[in-house]
Amino acid sequence: PRAGVPPASAYAVVFGTGIAFGVAGLFFLARIPEPAMPESARRPWADVFRAPLVDADFRPVMIFLACWTFAANLTAPFFSVYLLRRFGLPMAWVVGLTVLSQATTAIAFRAWGAVADRFDLRNVMRVSGMCFLLTVAAWPFISLVGSRPLVLALLLLLHAVAGFAAAGVNLGTGTLALQVAPRGEAAAYLATNSLISGVAAALAPAIAGVSADWLETQRLTVTVQWSSTWGRDLAMALRPLDFHGLDFLWAVSVGLGLYAVHRLLAIPAHAPGRDR
């Protein structure tokens, strides 16, 4: 405890503040005007989800959402752990880097929206998705840098770039389902979108958490060594790859993310509210 304050009290203040702002958000959400929905015949839940699931145009969207959400949430719970254990950063730095990433995401939404209006949304998602995956792939290699100031500078850069790229992906994942949905069926397609994303987001950290302890006992190292006996004995060794522990989760996340970006190629370019 710092200054005699128990950790439980500090967490209570943080969680209480979050709950208060959440309740305030619900108040303003209730005040948003909403046009009355036209009356329609009630359908069983099975019928509501059947149409999106059997839609050949929507199937690539489901595959992309499942793979991307799983890949993103596979490492999401461990970023703070990585910063605390691998780099030994204080909690203030961990929170500050998270705030930097979130602030960059909020600022970048407008820029990505303008680009999406001019170019195809799938191209925006490919570019932003690849950019995000590059930041994830760079994490295991930062620990190979010996200079502490350079490590901090790289972490700042990675969080800023990751926040910028995440804005483009988040913008596209919500809009993509609307583009593929037929007119009058947007609710069913968005519900299916949320269901698939929710299941993938729940399974990924559970699987990662179960495998994290086992991965801590694994290590993969690649060493490049050069030696010479000409004149005087010389030897030089380079270790370009040293994966251990959570590094393997980062590698799996990047692999699944690349497959998800590849699946974007199979999504048809339909205008919003396509007719059937």
GROMACS .gro file of C-alpha atoms in nm:
model
  276
    1PRO     CA    1   0.000   0.000   0.000
    2ARG     CA    2   0.113   0.352  -0.072
    3ALA     CA    3   0.065   0.627   0.188
    4GLY     CA    4  -0.120   0.383   0.411
    5VAL     CA    5  -0.405   0.329   0.162
    6PRO     CA    6  -0.509  -0.038   0.125
    7PRO     CA    7  -0.514  -0.167  -0.235
    8ALA     CA    8  -0.878  -0.273  -0.194
    9SER     CA    9  -0.980   0.087  -0.126
   10ALA     CA   10  -0.792   0.215  -0.429
   11TYR     CA   11  -0.955  -0.046  -0.656
   12ALA     CA   12  -1.294   0.039  -0.505
   13VAL     CA   13  -1.248   0.404  -0.603
   14VAL     CA   14  -1.143   0.311  -0.958
   15PHE     CA   15  -1.428   0.064  -1.013
   16GLY     CA   16  -1.678   0.296  -0.848
   17THR     CA   17  -1.580   0.578  -1.081
   18GLY     CA   18  -1.621   0.348  -1.380
   19ILE     CA   19  -1.967   0.238  -1.263
   20ALA     CA   20  -2.074   0.599  -1.209
   21PHE     CA   21  -1.974   0.702  -1.561
   22GLY     CA   22  -2.140   0.390  -1.702
   23VAL     CA   23  -2.469   0.475  -1.533
   24ALA     CA   24  -2.442   0.834  -1.656
   25GLY     CA   25  -2.392   0.702  -2.008
   26LEU     CA   26  -2.714   0.500  -1.983
   27PHE     CA   27  -2.899   0.816  -1.884
   28PHE     CA   28  -2.786   1.001  -2.196
   29LEU     CA   29  -2.848   0.692  -2.410
   30ALA     CA   30  -3.212   0.688  -2.294
   31ARG     CA   31  -3.252   1.050  -2.411
   32ILE     CA   32  -3.146   0.976  -2.772
   33PRO     CA   33  -3.450   1.009  -3.001
   34GLU     CA   34  -3.537   0.691  -3.188
   35PRO     CA   35  -3.796   0.656  -3.466
   36ALA     CA   36  -4.071   0.405  -3.405
   37MET     CA   37  -4.003   0.066  -3.557
   38PRO     CA   38  -4.266  -0.061  -3.803
   39GLU     CA   39  -4.470  -0.349  -3.671
   40SER     CA   40  -4.360  -0.689  -3.796
   41ALA     CA   41  -4.453  -1.046  -3.729
   42ARG     CA   42  -4.265  -1.207  -3.442
   43ARG     CA   43  -4.022  -1.478  -3.547
   44PRO     CA   44  -3.845  -1.744  -3.342
   45TRP     CA   45  -3.480  -1.676  -3.260
   46ALA     CA   46  -3.378  -1.969  -3.477
   47ASP     CA   47  -3.539  -1.807  -3.782
   48VAL     CA   48  -3.375  -1.472  -3.706
   49PHE     CA   49  -3.024  -1.619  -3.706
   50ARG     CA   50  -3.085  -1.870  -3.985
   51ALA     CA   51  -3.087  -1.613  -4.267
   52PRO     CA   52  -2.741  -1.465  -4.190
   53LEU     CA   53  -2.588  -1.806  -4.124
   54VAL     CA   54  -2.695  -1.950  -4.459
   55ASP     CA   55  -2.616  -1.631  -4.655
   56ALA     CA   56  -2.323  -1.709  -4.886
   57ASP     CA   57  -2.226  -1.340  -4.903
   58PHE     CA   58  -2.224  -1.303  -4.526
   59ARG     CA   59  -2.027  -1.623  -4.457
   60PRO     CA   60  -1.687  -1.462  -4.538
   61VAL     CA   61  -1.778  -1.177  -4.302
   62MET     CA   62  -1.848  -1.428  -4.023
   63ILE     CA   63  -1.518  -1.606  -4.083
   64PHE     CA   64  -1.329  -1.278  -4.080
   65LEU     CA   65  -1.499  -1.155  -3.762
   66ALA     CA   66  -1.444  -1.484  -3.581
   67CYS     CA   67  -1.074  -1.506  -3.674
   68TRP     CA   68  -0.996  -1.139  -3.617
   69THR     CA   69  -1.178  -1.114  -3.283
   70PHE     CA   70  -1.014  -1.435  -3.163
   71ALA     CA   71  -0.669  -1.316  -3.271
   72ALA     CA   72  -0.710  -0.971  -3.113
   73ASN     CA   73  -0.838  -1.106  -2.779
   74LEU     CA   74  -0.577  -1.381  -2.761
   75THR     CA   75  -0.315  -1.130  -2.648
   76ALA     CA   76  -0.528  -0.838  -2.527
   77PRO     CA   77  -0.537  -0.949  -2.157
   78PHE     CA   78  -0.158  -0.994  -2.151
   79PHE     CA   79  -0.033  -0.655  -2.273
   80SER     CA   80  -0.021  -0.520  -1.919
   81VAL     CA   81   0.138  -0.842  -1.792
   82TYR     CA   82   0.401  -0.818  -2.067
   83LEU     CA   83   0.484  -0.459  -1.978
   84LEU     CA   84   0.505  -0.532  -1.606
   85ARG     CA   85   0.700  -0.860  -1.616
   86ARG     CA   86   0.910  -0.844  -1.933
   87PHE     CA   87   1.000  -0.474  -1.930
   88GLY     CA   88   0.959  -0.407  -1.558
   89LEU     CA   89   0.759  -0.088  -1.612
   90PRO     CA   90   0.573   0.077  -1.323
   91MET     CA   91   0.194   0.078  -1.329
   92ALA     CA   92   0.189   0.448  -1.416
   93TRP     CA   93   0.365   0.372  -1.744
   94VAL     CA   94   0.129   0.083  -1.821
   95VAL     CA   95  -0.178   0.301  -1.769
   96GLY     CA   96  -0.021   0.588  -1.960
   97LEU     CA   97   0.054   0.370  -2.262
   98THR     CA   98  -0.302   0.237  -2.259
   99VAL     CA   99  -0.440   0.591  -2.247
  100LEU     CA  100  -0.211   0.689  -2.536
  101SER     CA  101  -0.343   0.401  -2.748
  102GLN     CA  102  -0.708   0.479  -2.670
  103ALA     CA  103  -0.662   0.851  -2.734
  104THR     CA  104  -0.498   0.781  -3.069
  105THR     CA  105  -0.790   0.555  -3.162
  106ALA     CA  106  -1.043   0.828  -3.080
  107ILE     CA  107  -0.853   1.088  -3.282
  108ALA     CA  108  -0.799   0.857  -3.582
  109PHE     CA  109  -1.165   0.764  -3.634
  110ARG     CA  110  -1.238   1.076  -3.835
  111ALA     CA  111  -0.936   1.026  -4.060
  112TRP     CA  112  -1.025   0.662  -4.130
  113GLY     CA  113  -1.387   0.762  -4.196
  114ALA     CA  114  -1.277   1.010  -4.462
  115VAL     CA  115  -1.055   0.747  -4.624
  116ALA     CA  116  -1.338   0.489  -4.615
  117ASP     CA  117  -1.572   0.734  -4.790
  118ARG     CA  118  -1.322   0.776  -5.073
  119PHE     CA  119  -1.193   0.420  -5.104
  120ASP     CA  120  -1.342   0.076  -5.055
  121LEU     CA  121  -1.399  -0.016  -4.690
  122ARG     CA  122  -1.228  -0.352  -4.733
  123ASN     CA  123  -0.909  -0.181  -4.849
  124VAL     CA  124  -0.917   0.039  -4.542
  125MET     CA  125  -0.955  -0.268  -4.322
  126ARG     CA  126  -0.670  -0.450  -4.498
  127VAL     CA  127  -0.432  -0.158  -4.450
  128SER     CA  128  -0.530  -0.089  -4.090
  129GLY     CA  129  -0.540  -0.461  -4.007
  130MET     CA  130  -0.190  -0.523  -4.144
  131CYS     CA  131  -0.062  -0.216  -3.962
  132PHE     CA  132  -0.208  -0.343  -3.634
  133LEU     CA  133  -0.058  -0.689  -3.685
  134LEU     CA  134   0.285  -0.538  -3.748
  135THR     CA  135   0.270  -0.368  -3.408
  136VAL     CA  136   0.174  -0.697  -3.243
  137ALA     CA  137   0.455  -0.883  -3.423
  138ALA     CA  138   0.709  -0.626  -3.303
  139TRP     CA  139   0.645  -0.684  -2.931
  140PRO     CA  140   0.865  -0.995  -2.883
  141PHE     CA  141   1.158  -0.824  -3.056
  142ILE     CA  142   1.157  -0.510  -2.839
  143SER     CA  143   1.298  -0.711  -2.549
  144LEU     CA  144   1.609  -0.777  -2.761
  145VAL     CA  145   1.691  -0.404  -2.753
  146GLY     CA  146   1.951  -0.329  -2.487
  147SER     CA  147   1.892   0.046  -2.445
  148ARG     CA  148   1.624   0.131  -2.190
  149PRO     CA  149   1.539   0.474  -2.342
  150LEU     CA  150   1.508   0.314  -2.685
  151VAL     CA  151   1.274   0.047  -2.545
  152LEU     CA  152   1.048   0.316  -2.396
  153ALA     CA  153   1.052   0.512  -2.722
  154LEU     CA  154   0.957   0.201  -2.920
  155LEU     CA  155   0.674   0.120  -2.679
  156LEU     CA  156   0.537   0.472  -2.717
  157LEU     CA  157   0.555   0.441  -3.096
  158LEU     CA  158   0.391   0.096  -3.099
  159HIS     CA  159   0.100   0.205  -2.881
  160ALA     CA  160   0.038   0.514  -3.093
  161VAL     CA  161   0.048   0.318  -3.419
  162ALA     CA  162  -0.164   0.036  -3.274
  163GLY     CA  163  -0.428   0.285  -3.160
  164PHE     CA  164  -0.431   0.448  -3.502
  165ALA     CA  165  -0.467   0.112  -3.679
  166ALA     CA  166  -0.731  -0.016  -3.436
  167ALA     CA  167  -0.955   0.277  -3.528
  168GLY     CA  168  -0.965   0.163  -3.891
  169VAL     CA  169  -1.041  -0.198  -3.800
  170ASN     CA  170  -1.310  -0.105  -3.546
  171LEU     CA  171  -1.472   0.129  -3.796
  172GLY     CA  172  -1.486  -0.146  -4.056
  173THR     CA  173  -1.608  -0.437  -3.843
  174GLY     CA  174  -1.925  -0.253  -3.746
  175THR     CA  175  -1.995  -0.119  -4.094
  176LEU     CA  176  -1.914  -0.437  -4.282
  177ALA     CA  177  -2.215  -0.630  -4.155
  178LEU     CA  178  -2.443  -0.341  -4.253
  179GLN     CA  179  -2.301  -0.335  -4.605
  180VAL     CA  180  -2.366  -0.704  -4.661
  181ALA     CA  181  -2.709  -0.712  -4.491
  182PRO     CA  182  -3.016  -0.698  -4.718
  183ARG     CA  183  -3.261  -0.413  -4.672
  184GLY     CA  184  -3.481  -0.462  -4.368
  185GLU     CA  185  -3.260  -0.738  -4.221
  186ALA     CA  186  -2.988  -0.527  -4.061
  187ALA     CA  187  -3.094  -0.613  -3.705
  188ALA     CA  188  -3.058  -0.989  -3.762
  189TYR     CA  189  -2.719  -0.948  -3.930
  190LEU     CA  190  -2.588  -0.715  -3.659
  191ALA     CA  191  -2.710  -0.957  -3.392
  192THR     CA  192  -2.529  -1.243  -3.563
  193ASN     CA  193  -2.222  -1.024  -3.593
  194SER     CA  194  -2.228  -0.952  -3.218
  195LEU     CA  195  -2.292  -1.318  -3.133
  196ILE     CA  196  -1.992  -1.440  -3.334
  197SER     CA  197  -1.765  -1.166  -3.203
  198GLY     CA  198  -1.877  -1.229  -2.845
  199VAL     CA  199  -1.812  -1.603  -2.861
  200ALA     CA  200  -1.467  -1.550  -3.015
  201ALA     CA  201  -1.383  -1.277  -2.762
  202ALA     CA  202  -1.479  -1.509  -2.475
  203LEU     CA  203  -1.293  -1.818  -2.599
  204ALA     CA  204  -0.965  -1.647  -2.691
  205PRO     CA  205  -0.856  -1.520  -2.346
  206ALA     CA  206  -0.977  -1.840  -2.181
  207ILE     CA  207  -0.760  -2.053  -2.410
  208ALA     CA  208  -0.468  -1.811  -2.375
  209GLY     CA  209  -0.495  -1.815  -1.997
  210VAL     CA  210  -0.496  -2.194  -1.982
  211SER     CA  211  -0.192  -2.221  -2.209
  212ALA     CA  212   0.007  -1.932  -2.057
  213ASP     CA  213   0.155  -2.135  -1.770
  214TRP     CA  214   0.269  -2.410  -2.007
  215LEU     CA  215   0.418  -2.159  -2.249
  216GLU     CA  216   0.632  -2.015  -1.969
  217THR     CA  217   0.829  -2.342  -1.976
  218GLN     CA  218   0.891  -2.327  -2.354
  219ARG     CA  219   1.166  -2.142  -2.541
  220LEU     CA  220   1.268  -2.113  -2.906
  221THR     CA  221   1.602  -1.949  -2.983
  222VAL     CA  222   1.775  -1.897  -3.318
  223THR     CA  223   2.142  -1.798  -3.299
  224VAL     CA  224   2.359  -1.691  -3.595
  225GLN     CA  225   2.731  -1.726  -3.520
  226TRP     CA  226   3.033  -1.626  -3.729
  227SER     CA  227   3.393  -1.711  -3.647
  228SER     CA  228   3.726  -1.656  -3.821
  229THR     CA  229   4.079  -1.786  -3.764
  230TRP     CA  230   4.244  -1.555  -4.019
  231GLY     CA  231   4.511  -1.348  -3.849
  232ARG     CA  232   4.355  -1.369  -3.506
  233ASP     CA  233   4.062  -1.559  -3.372
  234LEU     CA  234   3.740  -1.369  -3.410
  235ALA     CA  235   3.389  -1.474  -3.314
  236MET     CA  236   3.057  -1.294  -3.335
  237ALA     CA  237   2.711  -1.422  -3.242
  238LEU     CA  238   2.372  -1.274  -3.322
  239ARG     CA  239   2.042  -1.386  -3.172
  240PRO     CA  240   1.766  -1.253  -3.403
  241LEU     CA  241   1.495  -1.472  -3.252
  242ASP     CA  242   1.436  -1.558  -2.888
  243PHE     CA  243   1.075  -1.661  -2.819
  244HIS     CA  244   0.969  -1.767  -2.472
  245GLY     CA  245   0.656  -1.749  -2.263
  246LEU     CA  246   0.394  -1.509  -2.395
  247ASP     CA  247   0.591  -1.452  -2.717
  248PHE     CA  248   0.427  -1.763  -2.861
  249LEU     CA  249   0.081  -1.613  -2.804
  250TRP     CA  250   0.191  -1.307  -3.001
  251ALA     CA  251   0.302  -1.531  -3.289
  252VAL     CA  252  -0.027  -1.723  -3.295
  253SER     CA  253  -0.223  -1.397  -3.280
  254VAL     CA  254  -0.036  -1.257  -3.581
  255GLY     CA  255  -0.087  -1.580  -3.778
  256LEU     CA  256  -0.463  -1.582  -3.718
  257GLY     CA  257  -0.482  -1.211  -3.790
  258LEU     CA  258  -0.309  -1.258  -4.126
  259TYR     CA  259  -0.561  -1.527  -4.216
  260ALA     CA  260  -0.847  -1.296  -4.115
  261VAL     CA  261  -0.712  -1.016  -4.336
  262HIS     CA  262  -0.681  -1.268  -4.620
  263ARG     CA  263  -1.049  -1.360  -4.577
  264LEU     CA  264  -1.141  -0.999  -4.651
  265LEU     CA  265  -1.067  -1.076  -5.015
  266ALA     CA  266  -1.367  -1.312  -5.022
  267ILE     CA  267  -1.614  -1.050  -4.899
  268PRO     CA  268  -1.821  -0.914  -5.189
  269ALA     CA  269  -1.820  -0.539  -5.250
  270HIS     CA  270  -2.189  -0.461  -5.203
  271ALA     CA  271  -2.340  -0.125  -5.145
  272PRO     CA  272  -2.504  -0.068  -4.807
  273GLY     CA  273  -2.849  -0.220  -4.787
  274ARG     CA  274  -2.819  -0.448  -5.088
  275ASP     CA  275  -3.141  -0.568  -5.242
  276ARG     CA  276  -3.236  -0.932  -5.274
   0.00000   0.00000   0.00000
